[in-house]
């Protein structure tokens, strides 16, 4: 089982859209796939039209002797399951409080799924916290979407510094560009600069209306615009990520 956390320190960078699309593409490839929506905004759950089985039941998922599989729900797509977000602020506080006891609590919770799934994708909340540290320790890959702007360079470096400060394996951190507009000189220049760091995949996701329409269709791009450029970009990037992860 390969665990991939979609994460960025800031929101609004296309994290959830990417998580939803990568999980769908992994399932389409025939891999048994689980998407765990840990972000309290619950956008991944919205796209897959899923609600948690038990309201306020997040504590049962993360406490000692928890059975994560009890929360798993099927989606409308073959090979793809989801653990929907619990949208209450109280539930998010419960997660954060529970994670304080151990930096590897999340990793322990995920272990029983090893024989069931090939890929687990986690849609993660922004920011640094005890939860994010747990996520970084649990994930095999921390996949970070980056918009090629000046502030994004700062954010990218802050995440790298956090990994070093917490002694987290920096090789886990892999990045890709999203919301790219090559008509902007700044986007071209920043991409050229950051590609030198060898932490970014070559393929990227442009700023495209088909991606924005996910909210209207409540589905991954591939499900409603398979022949479009956005779907092709996600397929090309997923192929590159998959090869990088499974090699």
Coordinates of N, CA, C and O in Angstrom, one line a residue, residues 7 22 50 99 105-106 137 148 170-171 180 213:
X7 N -1.0 17.9 0.2 CA -0.9 18.9 1.3 C -0.3 20.2 0.8 O 0.6 20.1 -0.1
X22 N -6.5 12.3 -8.9 CA -5.5 11.2 -8.8 C -6.1 9.9 -8.2 O -5.7 8.9 -8.7
X50 N -20.4 12.2 -0.9 CA -20.4 11.2 0.3 C -20.5 11.9 1.6 O -20.0 13.0 1.8
X99 N -4.0 13.3 18.3 CA -2.7 13.1 17.7 C -1.6 13.6 18.6 O -0.4 13.3 18.3
X105 N 0.5 8.2 15.4 CA -0.8 7.6 15.7 C -1.5 7.3 14.3 O -2.1 6.3 14.2
X106 N -1.4 8.3 13.4 CA -2.1 8.1 12.1 C -1.5 6.9 11.3 O -2.3 6.2 10.7
X137 N 4.4 11.8 8.9 CA 5.0 10.6 9.3 C 4.3 9.4 8.7 O 4.9 8.4 8.5
X148 N 2.8 28.8 -9.2 CA 4.1 29.4 -9.5 C 4.0 31.0 -9.2 O 4.0 31.8 -10.2
X170 N 13.0 14.2 4.0 CA 12.7 15.2 3.0 C 12.4 14.6 1.6 O 11.8 15.2 0.8
X171 N 12.9 13.3 1.4 CA 12.7 12.7 0.1 C 11.2 12.3 -0.1 O 10.8 12.1 -1.2
X180 N -1.4 26.8 -13.5 CA -0.3 27.5 -14.3 C -0.9 28.3 -15.4 O -1.8 27.8 -16.2
X213 N -15.1 23.3 -13.1 CA -16.4 22.8 -13.3 C -16.7 21.5 -12.4 O -17.8 20.9 -12.4

